Coordinates of C-alpha atoms and ligand atoms in Angstrom, one line a residue:
M1 CA 73.4 194.4 -59.8
F2 CA 72.0 192.2 -62.7
S3 CA 74.3 189.3 -63.1
V4 CA 74.2 187.7 -66.5
N5 CA 76.0 184.6 -67.6
Y6 CA 76.3 184.4 -71.3
H7 CA 75.7 181.2 -73.3
S8 CA 78.3 178.6 -72.5
E9 CA 79.3 175.6 -74.6
P10 CA 77.1 172.6 -73.8
D11 CA 78.9 170.4 -71.3
M12 CA 78.0 166.7 -71.2
S13 CA 78.7 166.5 -67.5
S14 CA 76.5 169.5 -66.5
T15 CA 73.0 169.2 -65.3
K16 CA 70.2 169.7 -67.8
Y17 CA 67.1 171.6 -66.8
I18 CA 63.7 170.6 -68.1
F19 CA 60.9 173.1 -67.5
V20 CA 57.3 171.9 -67.7
T21 CA 54.7 174.6 -68.2
G22 CA 51.0 174.4 -68.8
G23 CA 48.6 176.3 -71.0
V24 CA 44.9 176.7 -71.8
T25 CA 43.5 175.1 -68.6
S26 CA 44.6 173.7 -65.3
S27 CA 44.3 170.0 -64.5
L28 CA 45.9 168.9 -67.8
G29 CA 48.3 166.6 -65.9
K30 CA 51.6 168.5 -65.8
G31 CA 52.5 166.4 -62.7
I32 CA 51.9 163.2 -64.7
I33 CA 53.9 164.4 -67.7
S34 CA 56.7 165.5 -65.5
S35 CA 56.7 162.2 -63.7
S36 CA 56.5 160.3 -67.0
I37 CA 59.6 162.2 -68.3
A38 CA 61.4 161.4 -65.0
K39 CA 60.4 157.7 -65.4
L40 CA 61.7 157.5 -69.0
L41 CA 65.0 159.2 -68.1
V42 CA 65.5 157.1 -65.0
A43 CA 64.7 154.0 -67.2
R44 CA 67.5 155.1 -69.5
G45 CA 69.9 155.2 -66.6
F46 CA 70.1 158.9 -66.0
T47 CA 69.9 160.5 -62.5
V48 CA 66.9 162.7 -62.2
T49 CA 65.0 164.8 -59.6
I50 CA 61.8 166.7 -60.0
Q51 CA 60.5 169.8 -58.3
K52 CA 57.3 171.7 -58.3
L53 CA 57.0 175.5 -58.1
D54 CA 53.6 176.5 -56.8
P55 CA 52.4 180.1 -57.4
Y56 CA 50.3 180.4 -54.3
I57 CA 51.3 182.5 -51.3
N58 CA 50.9 179.8 -48.7
I59 CA 54.3 178.7 -47.4
D60 CA 53.3 175.1 -48.0
P61 CA 50.0 173.1 -48.5
G62 CA 50.1 171.9 -44.9
T63 CA 47.5 174.4 -43.8
L64 CA 45.4 174.0 -46.9
N65 CA 42.0 172.4 -46.6
P66 CA 41.8 169.2 -48.8
Y67 CA 38.8 170.8 -50.4
E68 CA 41.2 173.5 -51.7
H69 CA 44.2 171.5 -52.8
G70 CA 43.6 167.8 -52.4
E71 CA 46.0 165.7 -50.3
C72 CA 49.0 167.1 -48.6
Y73 CA 52.0 164.8 -49.4
V74 CA 54.8 164.3 -46.8
T75 CA 58.4 163.7 -47.7
E76 CA 61.0 161.7 -45.8
D77 CA 62.4 164.9 -44.3
G78 CA 59.0 166.0 -43.1
A79 CA 58.0 168.6 -45.7
E80 CA 54.3 169.1 -46.3
T81 CA 54.1 169.3 -50.0
D82 CA 51.9 169.4 -53.1
L83 CA 50.4 166.0 -54.1
D84 CA 52.3 166.1 -57.4
L85 CA 55.4 165.1 -55.4
G86 CA 53.6 161.9 -54.6
H87 CA 53.3 161.2 -58.3
Y88 CA 57.0 162.0 -58.8
E89 CA 58.0 159.4 -56.2
R90 CA 55.5 156.8 -57.3
F91 CA 56.6 157.0 -60.9
S92 CA 60.4 157.5 -60.6
S93 CA 61.1 155.9 -57.1
V94 CA 63.3 158.9 -56.5
P95 CA 62.6 160.4 -53.0
T96 CA 61.9 164.1 -52.8
T97 CA 62.6 166.6 -50.1
Q98 CA 61.7 170.0 -48.8
A99 CA 63.7 171.6 -51.6
N100 CA 61.5 169.9 -54.2
N101 CA 58.5 172.1 -53.5
V102 CA 58.8 175.8 -53.6
T103 CA 55.8 178.2 -53.3
T104 CA 55.6 181.9 -53.9
G105 CA 55.1 182.3 -50.2
V106 CA 58.5 180.6 -49.5
V107 CA 60.3 182.8 -52.1
Y108 CA 58.8 186.1 -50.8
Q109 CA 59.4 185.1 -47.2
S110 CA 63.1 184.4 -47.8
V111 CA 63.6 187.6 -49.8
I112 CA 61.8 189.7 -47.1
N113 CA 63.8 188.0 -44.4
K114 CA 67.0 188.9 -46.2
E115 CA 65.8 192.5 -46.7
R116 CA 65.1 192.8 -42.9
K117 CA 68.6 191.5 -42.2
G118 CA 70.0 194.2 -44.4
E119 CA 71.5 191.7 -46.9
F120 CA 70.5 193.9 -49.9
L121 CA 72.7 196.8 -48.6
G122 CA 70.0 199.4 -49.2
E123 CA 69.0 198.4 -52.7
T124 CA 65.4 198.7 -53.7
V125 CA 64.1 195.1 -53.5
Q126 CA 62.1 194.2 -56.7
V127 CA 60.5 191.3 -58.4
I128 CA 63.3 191.4 -61.0
P129 CA 66.0 190.6 -60.0
H130 CA 65.5 189.8 -56.3
I131 CA 62.4 187.5 -56.5
T132 CA 63.6 185.9 -59.8
D133 CA 67.1 185.4 -58.4
E134 CA 65.6 183.6 -55.4
I135 CA 63.5 181.4 -57.7
K136 CA 66.5 180.6 -59.9
K137 CA 68.6 179.8 -56.8
R138 CA 66.0 177.4 -55.7
I139 CA 65.7 175.7 -59.1
R140 CA 69.5 175.2 -59.1
L141 CA 69.7 174.3 -55.4
L142 CA 68.8 170.6 -56.0
A143 CA 71.8 170.0 -58.4
S144 CA 74.2 171.9 -56.2
K145 CA 73.9 169.4 -53.4
Q146 CA 74.3 166.3 -55.5
H147 CA 74.8 165.6 -59.2
Y148 CA 71.8 165.0 -61.3
D149 CA 71.8 164.6 -65.1
F150 CA 68.4 166.2 -65.2
V151 CA 66.4 168.5 -62.9
I152 CA 62.8 168.6 -64.0
T153 CA 60.9 171.8 -62.8
E154 CA 57.2 171.8 -63.0
I155 CA 55.8 175.3 -63.0
G156 CA 52.4 175.2 -61.3
G157 CA 49.4 177.2 -62.7
T158 CA 48.7 178.2 -66.3
V159 CA 50.7 180.5 -68.4
G160 CA 49.0 183.9 -68.5
D161 CA 48.1 183.8 -64.8
I162 CA 49.3 186.9 -63.0
E163 CA 50.7 184.8 -60.2
S164 CA 53.0 182.6 -62.3
L165 CA 54.7 185.6 -64.1
P166 CA 57.8 185.7 -61.9
F167 CA 58.3 181.9 -62.4
I168 CA 58.0 182.2 -66.2
E169 CA 60.3 185.2 -66.1
S170 CA 62.8 183.1 -64.1
V171 CA 62.6 180.4 -66.8
R172 CA 63.3 183.0 -69.4
Q173 CA 66.4 184.2 -67.6
L174 CA 67.6 180.6 -67.0
R175 CA 67.1 179.7 -70.6
W176 CA 69.5 182.5 -71.5
E177 CA 72.0 181.4 -68.9
L178 CA 71.8 177.7 -69.6
G179 CA 71.5 177.6 -73.4
K180 CA 71.4 174.0 -74.6
D181 CA 71.4 172.8 -71.0
S182 CA 67.7 173.6 -70.8
V183 CA 64.5 172.7 -72.5
V184 CA 60.9 173.9 -72.1
V185 CA 58.1 171.4 -72.5
H186 CA 54.7 173.0 -72.8
L187 CA 51.6 171.0 -72.1
T188 CA 48.4 172.3 -73.8
L189 CA 44.9 171.2 -74.6
V190 CA 43.8 170.4 -78.1
P191 CA 40.0 170.2 -77.7
Y192 CA 37.7 168.2 -79.9
L193 CA 34.6 170.1 -81.0
A194 CA 31.9 167.6 -81.7
A195 CA 29.8 170.0 -83.6
A196 CA 32.6 170.7 -86.1
G197 CA 33.9 167.1 -85.9
E198 CA 37.4 168.6 -85.5
L199 CA 40.3 168.9 -83.2
K200 CA 41.2 172.6 -82.7
S201 CA 44.7 174.0 -82.4
K202 CA 43.8 177.6 -81.7
P203 CA 44.0 177.4 -77.8
T204 CA 47.5 175.9 -78.2
Q205 CA 48.5 178.7 -80.5
H206 CA 47.3 181.3 -78.1
S207 CA 49.0 179.8 -75.1
V208 CA 52.3 179.6 -76.9
K209 CA 51.8 183.2 -78.0
T210 CA 51.3 184.1 -74.3
M211 CA 54.6 182.4 -73.5
L212 CA 56.3 184.2 -76.3
E213 CA 55.1 187.5 -75.0
Q214 CA 56.8 186.6 -71.7
G215 CA 60.0 185.8 -73.7
V216 CA 59.9 182.0 -73.5
Q217 CA 59.8 179.8 -76.7
P218 CA 58.7 176.3 -75.8
D219 CA 60.9 173.6 -77.5
I220 CA 58.4 170.7 -77.2
I221 CA 54.6 170.9 -77.2
V222 CA 52.7 168.1 -75.5
C223 CA 49.1 168.1 -76.7
R224 CA 46.5 166.7 -74.3
T225 CA 43.7 165.3 -76.6
E226 CA 40.8 162.9 -76.6
K227 CA 41.4 161.9 -80.3
H228 CA 44.6 161.1 -82.2
L229 CA 46.3 164.1 -83.7
P230 CA 46.4 163.9 -87.5
E231 CA 49.7 164.6 -89.2
S232 CA 48.2 167.8 -90.7
L233 CA 47.4 169.2 -87.2
R234 CA 50.9 168.3 -85.9
N235 CA 52.3 170.3 -88.8
K236 CA 50.0 173.2 -88.2
I237 CA 50.9 173.4 -84.5
A238 CA 54.6 173.1 -85.5
L239 CA 54.3 175.9 -88.0
F240 CA 52.3 178.3 -85.7
C241 CA 54.4 177.6 -82.6
N242 CA 57.9 177.6 -84.1
V243 CA 58.8 174.0 -83.2
N244 CA 59.7 170.9 -85.3
P245 CA 56.8 168.6 -86.2
S246 CA 58.6 165.9 -84.3
S247 CA 58.4 168.1 -81.2
V248 CA 54.6 168.1 -81.3
I249 CA 53.8 165.2 -78.9
E250 CA 50.3 163.7 -78.7
C251 CA 49.2 162.9 -75.2
I252 CA 45.9 161.0 -75.6
D253 CA 43.5 160.5 -72.7
A254 CA 44.4 157.2 -71.0
E255 CA 42.5 154.9 -68.7
S256 CA 45.3 154.9 -66.2
I257 CA 47.9 157.5 -65.4
Y258 CA 50.4 154.7 -65.4
E259 CA 50.0 154.3 -69.2
V260 CA 51.4 157.8 -69.8
P261 CA 55.2 157.0 -69.6
V262 CA 54.6 154.2 -72.3
L263 CA 52.5 156.6 -74.4
M264 CA 55.2 159.3 -74.1
R265 CA 57.9 156.7 -75.1
Q266 CA 55.8 155.8 -78.2
E267 CA 55.7 159.5 -79.1
N268 CA 59.5 159.8 -78.6
L269 CA 59.2 162.5 -75.9
D270 CA 62.4 161.2 -74.2
I271 CA 64.3 161.3 -77.5
E272 CA 63.2 164.9 -78.2
I273 CA 64.3 166.0 -74.8
L274 CA 67.7 164.2 -75.2
R275 CA 68.2 165.7 -78.7
K276 CA 67.4 169.3 -77.5
T277 CA 69.8 169.0 -74.6
E278 CA 72.5 167.3 -76.7
M279 CA 72.5 164.2 -74.6
P280 CA 73.1 160.7 -76.1
T281 CA 69.9 159.3 -77.7
D282 CA 71.1 155.7 -78.2
G283 CA 69.6 152.8 -76.3
I284 CA 66.0 152.4 -75.1
P285 CA 64.5 153.0 -71.7
D286 CA 64.1 149.8 -69.7
L287 CA 60.4 149.7 -69.1
R288 CA 60.0 145.9 -68.7
D289 CA 58.8 146.0 -65.1
W290 CA 56.6 148.9 -65.8
E291 CA 55.0 147.1 -68.7
K292 CA 54.5 144.0 -66.6
F293 CA 52.7 146.2 -64.0
L294 CA 50.5 147.7 -66.7
Y295 CA 49.7 144.3 -68.1
T296 CA 48.4 143.0 -64.7
L297 CA 46.6 146.3 -64.2
K298 CA 44.7 145.7 -67.4
N299 CA 44.2 142.0 -67.1
P300 CA 43.3 141.3 -63.4
T301 CA 42.4 137.7 -62.5
C302 CA 40.0 138.7 -59.7
S303 CA 38.0 141.6 -58.6
F304 CA 36.4 142.8 -55.3
S305 CA 35.5 145.9 -53.4
I306 CA 36.8 147.6 -50.3
G307 CA 35.4 150.6 -48.5
L308 CA 37.4 153.8 -48.0
V309 CA 35.8 155.4 -44.9
G310 CA 36.6 159.1 -44.7
K311 CA 35.1 162.6 -44.6
Y312 CA 36.5 163.8 -47.9
V313 CA 35.6 160.8 -50.0
E314 CA 33.7 162.9 -52.5
L315 CA 37.0 164.6 -53.4
K316 CA 39.0 162.8 -56.0
D317 CA 42.3 164.0 -54.8
A318 CA 41.9 164.1 -51.0
Y319 CA 43.2 160.5 -50.5
K320 CA 45.4 160.4 -53.6
S321 CA 48.2 158.4 -52.2
I322 CA 45.9 155.9 -50.5
N323 CA 44.0 155.3 -53.8
E324 CA 47.3 154.9 -55.7
S325 CA 48.7 152.5 -53.0
I326 CA 45.6 150.4 -53.3
I327 CA 46.1 150.2 -57.1
H328 CA 49.8 149.1 -56.6
A329 CA 48.7 146.5 -54.0
G330 CA 45.9 145.3 -56.3
V331 CA 48.3 144.7 -59.1
S332 CA 50.7 142.9 -56.7
N333 CA 47.8 140.5 -55.9
G334 CA 46.7 140.3 -59.5
C335 CA 43.4 141.9 -58.6
K336 CA 41.3 144.8 -59.6
V337 CA 40.2 146.5 -56.3
N338 CA 37.1 148.7 -56.5
V339 CA 37.3 151.4 -53.9
I340 CA 33.9 152.3 -52.6
S341 CA 33.8 155.7 -50.9
L342 CA 31.9 155.8 -47.7
H343 CA 31.3 159.1 -46.1
S344 CA 31.8 158.6 -42.4
E345 CA 29.4 161.4 -41.5
F346 CA 26.6 159.3 -42.9
I347 CA 27.4 156.0 -41.2
D348 CA 25.5 155.0 -38.0
E349 CA 24.6 151.9 -36.1
N350 CA 21.4 151.5 -38.0
N351 CA 22.9 151.6 -41.5
V352 CA 26.4 150.3 -41.0
A353 CA 25.6 146.6 -42.0
E354 CA 23.9 147.8 -45.1
K355 CA 26.7 150.3 -46.0
L356 CA 29.5 147.7 -45.5
A357 CA 27.6 144.8 -47.2
G358 CA 29.5 143.3 -50.1
L359 CA 32.8 144.8 -49.1
N360 CA 35.9 142.6 -48.5
G361 CA 37.5 145.1 -46.2
I362 CA 37.5 148.7 -45.0
L363 CA 40.3 151.3 -44.8
V364 CA 39.6 154.1 -42.4
A365 CA 41.3 157.2 -43.5
P366 CA 43.5 159.8 -41.8
G367 CA 42.1 163.2 -40.9
F368 CA 41.7 166.1 -38.6
G369 CA 38.7 167.5 -36.7
E370 CA 35.7 165.9 -35.2
R371 CA 33.4 165.7 -38.2
G372 CA 32.6 162.1 -39.1
I373 CA 34.5 160.6 -36.2
E374 CA 31.5 158.6 -34.8
G375 CA 30.8 157.1 -38.2
K376 CA 34.4 155.9 -38.4
I377 CA 34.2 154.3 -35.0
T378 CA 30.9 152.6 -35.9
A379 CA 32.4 151.2 -39.1
I380 CA 35.4 149.9 -37.2
N381 CA 33.2 148.3 -34.6
Y382 CA 31.4 146.4 -37.4
A383 CA 34.7 145.3 -38.9
R384 CA 36.1 144.1 -35.6
T385 CA 33.0 142.1 -34.7
H386 CA 32.4 140.7 -38.1
N387 CA 36.0 139.6 -38.9
L388 CA 36.1 142.0 -41.8
P389 CA 39.6 143.1 -42.7
F390 CA 40.3 146.5 -41.3
F391 CA 43.2 148.9 -42.0
G392 CA 43.3 152.1 -40.0
I393 CA 45.8 154.9 -41.0
C394 CA 46.7 157.6 -38.5
L395 CA 43.3 158.9 -37.4
G396 CA 41.9 155.5 -38.5
M397 CA 44.1 153.8 -36.0
Q398 CA 43.2 156.3 -33.3
C399 CA 39.5 155.6 -33.9
A400 CA 40.2 151.8 -33.6
V401 CA 41.8 152.5 -30.2
I402 CA 38.8 154.6 -29.1
E403 CA 36.3 152.0 -30.3
F404 CA 38.2 149.2 -28.4
A405 CA 38.2 151.2 -25.2
R406 CA 34.5 152.0 -25.4
N407 CA 33.3 148.6 -26.4
V408 CA 35.8 146.0 -25.1
L409 CA 37.6 147.7 -22.2
G410 CA 34.4 149.2 -20.8
M411 CA 35.6 152.8 -20.8
K412 CA 32.5 154.6 -21.6
G413 CA 33.1 158.0 -23.1
A414 CA 36.7 157.2 -24.1
H415 CA 38.0 159.6 -26.7
S416 CA 40.9 161.5 -28.1
T417 CA 41.6 164.8 -26.4
E418 CA 41.7 166.3 -30.0
F419 CA 37.9 165.9 -29.9
N420 CA 37.0 165.9 -26.2
K421 CA 39.4 167.6 -23.8
K422 CA 37.3 166.4 -20.8
T423 CA 37.0 162.7 -21.7
P424 CA 37.2 160.4 -18.7
Y425 CA 39.5 158.1 -20.7
P426 CA 41.9 160.0 -23.0
V427 CA 43.2 156.9 -24.8
I428 CA 44.5 159.2 -27.5
D429 CA 46.3 162.2 -26.2
M430 CA 49.0 164.8 -27.1
M431 CA 52.3 163.7 -25.7
E432 CA 54.4 166.0 -23.5
E433 CA 57.1 166.2 -26.1
Q434 CA 54.6 167.4 -28.7
K435 CA 53.2 170.0 -26.4
K436 CA 56.7 171.4 -26.1
I437 CA 57.1 171.6 -29.8
M438 CA 53.7 173.2 -30.1
G439 CA 54.9 175.9 -27.7
L440 CA 57.8 176.6 -30.0
G441 CA 55.5 177.2 -32.9
G442 CA 56.0 173.7 -34.5
T443 CA 52.8 171.9 -35.1
M444 CA 53.1 168.3 -36.0
R445 CA 55.2 165.2 -35.8
L446 CA 56.3 165.1 -39.5
G447 CA 58.4 162.9 -41.7
A448 CA 60.3 159.7 -41.3
Y449 CA 60.7 158.1 -37.8
P450 CA 62.1 154.6 -37.0
C451 CA 59.8 151.9 -35.6
K452 CA 60.7 148.5 -34.1
I453 CA 58.4 145.6 -34.9
S454 CA 57.9 142.7 -32.5
K455 CA 58.9 139.4 -34.0
S456 CA 55.9 137.4 -33.0
S457 CA 53.5 139.7 -34.8
K458 CA 51.7 139.4 -38.1
L459 CA 53.4 142.7 -38.9
F460 CA 56.8 141.0 -38.8
K461 CA 55.6 138.5 -41.4
I462 CA 54.4 141.4 -43.5
Y463 CA 57.5 143.6 -43.3
K464 CA 60.0 140.7 -42.9
T465 CA 62.2 142.9 -40.8
V466 CA 62.3 144.3 -37.3
N467 CA 63.5 147.9 -38.1
I468 CA 61.3 150.0 -40.3
S469 CA 60.9 153.7 -41.0
E470 CA 57.7 155.3 -42.0
R471 CA 56.4 158.9 -42.5
H472 CA 54.2 160.7 -40.0
R473 CA 51.9 163.7 -39.9
H474 CA 50.0 164.0 -36.7
R475 CA 49.9 165.6 -33.3
Y476 CA 48.2 163.0 -31.1
E477 CA 49.4 159.6 -29.9
F478 CA 48.3 156.4 -28.2
N479 CA 48.2 157.1 -24.5
N480 CA 50.6 154.6 -22.8
V481 CA 48.8 154.9 -19.5
Y482 CA 46.2 152.5 -20.9
L483 CA 48.7 150.1 -22.6
D484 CA 48.4 147.2 -20.2
K485 CA 44.7 147.1 -20.5
Y486 CA 44.9 146.8 -24.3
I487 CA 47.7 144.2 -24.1
K488 CA 45.6 142.0 -21.7
A489 CA 42.6 142.2 -24.0
G490 CA 44.6 141.2 -27.1
F491 CA 44.9 144.5 -29.0
L492 CA 48.7 144.7 -29.1
P493 CA 51.3 147.4 -29.7
V494 CA 53.4 145.5 -32.2
G495 CA 55.3 148.5 -33.5
I496 CA 57.0 151.0 -31.2
N497 CA 59.2 154.0 -31.6
E498 CA 61.7 153.1 -28.9
K499 CA 63.4 156.5 -28.5
D500 CA 60.2 158.3 -27.6
D501 CA 58.3 155.3 -26.4
L502 CA 55.4 155.8 -28.8
V503 CA 53.0 153.2 -30.1
E504 CA 53.1 153.1 -33.8
I505 CA 51.2 150.0 -34.8
M506 CA 48.3 148.1 -33.1
E507 CA 47.3 144.6 -34.2
L508 CA 44.3 142.7 -32.9
M509 CA 44.7 139.1 -32.0
G510 CA 42.2 136.5 -33.2
H511 CA 41.0 138.7 -36.1
P512 CA 41.9 137.8 -39.7
W513 CA 43.3 141.3 -40.3
F514 CA 42.8 144.2 -38.0
I515 CA 45.7 146.6 -38.1
G516 CA 46.1 150.3 -37.2
V517 CA 49.2 152.4 -37.9
Q518 CA 50.0 155.8 -36.6
F519 CA 52.1 156.6 -39.6
H520 CA 51.2 157.0 -43.3
P521 CA 52.4 154.0 -45.3
E522 CA 50.6 155.4 -48.4
Y523 CA 53.4 158.0 -48.9
K524 CA 56.0 155.3 -49.6
S525 CA 54.1 153.0 -52.0
T526 CA 55.5 153.1 -55.5
V527 CA 54.9 151.2 -58.7
A528 CA 58.3 149.5 -58.4
K529 CA 57.8 148.8 -54.7
P530 CA 54.1 148.5 -53.6
H531 CA 53.9 149.0 -49.8
P532 CA 53.9 145.6 -47.9
L533 CA 51.1 146.7 -45.6
F534 CA 48.8 147.6 -48.5
V535 CA 49.8 144.4 -50.3
A536 CA 49.0 142.3 -47.2
F537 CA 45.7 144.2 -46.5
I538 CA 44.5 143.6 -50.1
K539 CA 45.5 140.0 -49.9
A540 CA 43.5 139.6 -46.7
A541 CA 40.6 141.3 -48.4
R542 CA 40.9 139.0 -51.4
E543 CA 40.7 136.0 -49.0
Y544 CA 37.8 137.4 -47.0
N545 CA 34.9 135.0 -46.8
P546 CA 31.8 136.4 -45.2
V547 CA 30.1 133.9 -42.9
Ligands
LIG1 N1 44.2 164.3 -36.1 C1 45.0 163.2 -35.7 C2 46.3 163.8 -35.1 O1 46.7 164.9 -35.2 C3 45.4 162.3 -36.9 C4 46.1 163.0 -38.0 C5 46.1 162.2 -39.3 O2 45.3 161.3 -39.5 N2 47.0 162.5 -40.2 O3 47.0 163.1 -34.4

């Protein structure tokens, strides 16, 4: 029943597996370290993919409240995933898929389904080997479909947590099966105790001991720290944790997450990984473009503020991809863009001018549920009537459509049927097709869909192409019954999904920059390729001249 593959000779053509674990506390930045490793390996010409194993029981983060888990990131193939996958794509430019995010829920669901179908032939189904086999299968799945030189697997949670035990146990088994084709990178915290004036290695020693109790010896220890690690401390950590001193890597706090690949390069993290997996270490990663990006990020030639209007603005991670896309677009424009968070629940007609004063543009965020809707509509009204650049994403676009109906087309009480089923003017509504999917248990229009852009639009000048594809996550749509009225009044559907006859992009004529999109461009912006819509919005904001 237990299948064991004994150590095999390392084979240069085989896939190498990098496991990234975390100790001491959560939020140390395993996602950023994993992404930085991916960036360095890709910059050396290797093929890489990254996956995240999440120890929670939800099937995916799609149903999780942003207060619980930050943004839900959507892949090309429509998977609702952990926001770390966004970092993976932004750093490495390698697209991820459904298979790149596995939760405990998915693992158990598939084992239980197999049990119900009788696939275990009457065996007692247990954590070991059935759950761990399923985890191992999913770790190896990525490289079974296409060749990768490296598969990086980030294990969510902190070692010592009850819920991550099966994942660590799977790593233990895979280490045995893979031998030199695997390496474990353990990220820990080396705190600085001001009273003692010292950096402390004990929490790191303890977290490595916890891993050893679970049968896993880390090969490389990445130490998150606010002060430089002295040589003596590196030696001490090496001695207590059974690693070479060169395998103790300092990860000092950085101003920007985008500095981390360069810092990890300076610390030779890539070389250590290549050595441990017996891969060639010659040559250097080509980070020229990345360094150019960093230089502009640190030396902007202009600076201004835009408002991010949403209902989760107090949460750092709720609009992660939007914030990162703004950084990419800022660098593209040579500017530092300060993002001012505006809580839509607290915007009303009396304070909107004051709240938006000094801003060069507003971005109205995606979202679900009625809370804060009227504030968004009020902010959009101000932007429309004051020539202030406006960018509406998903719900942000829907609110612009509602605002226009109420205040330009004379449709008093116009709304989305998401918020008011009895509105006299359902300008945003659920389409028949979507209702059918809902009936089948599906919920949303998810993932990449094609969109055709009209050549005479500002959008065409932005994208420089007619056929685009963007990622979606929504249930409601522009209601085509009202299309003619919008066209006559100059709020034009300039991007259409032809197959399903859906409005994807609205652009207001006679306004310097007033664009709403039904999709989520923020999921596709990367350091190497900032999203053209964000770049154009930030350019318009830079050029904004209040009258
Ligand atoms: N709640 C809206 C819908 O379901 C918008 C979703 C979003 O902004 N992602 O259509």
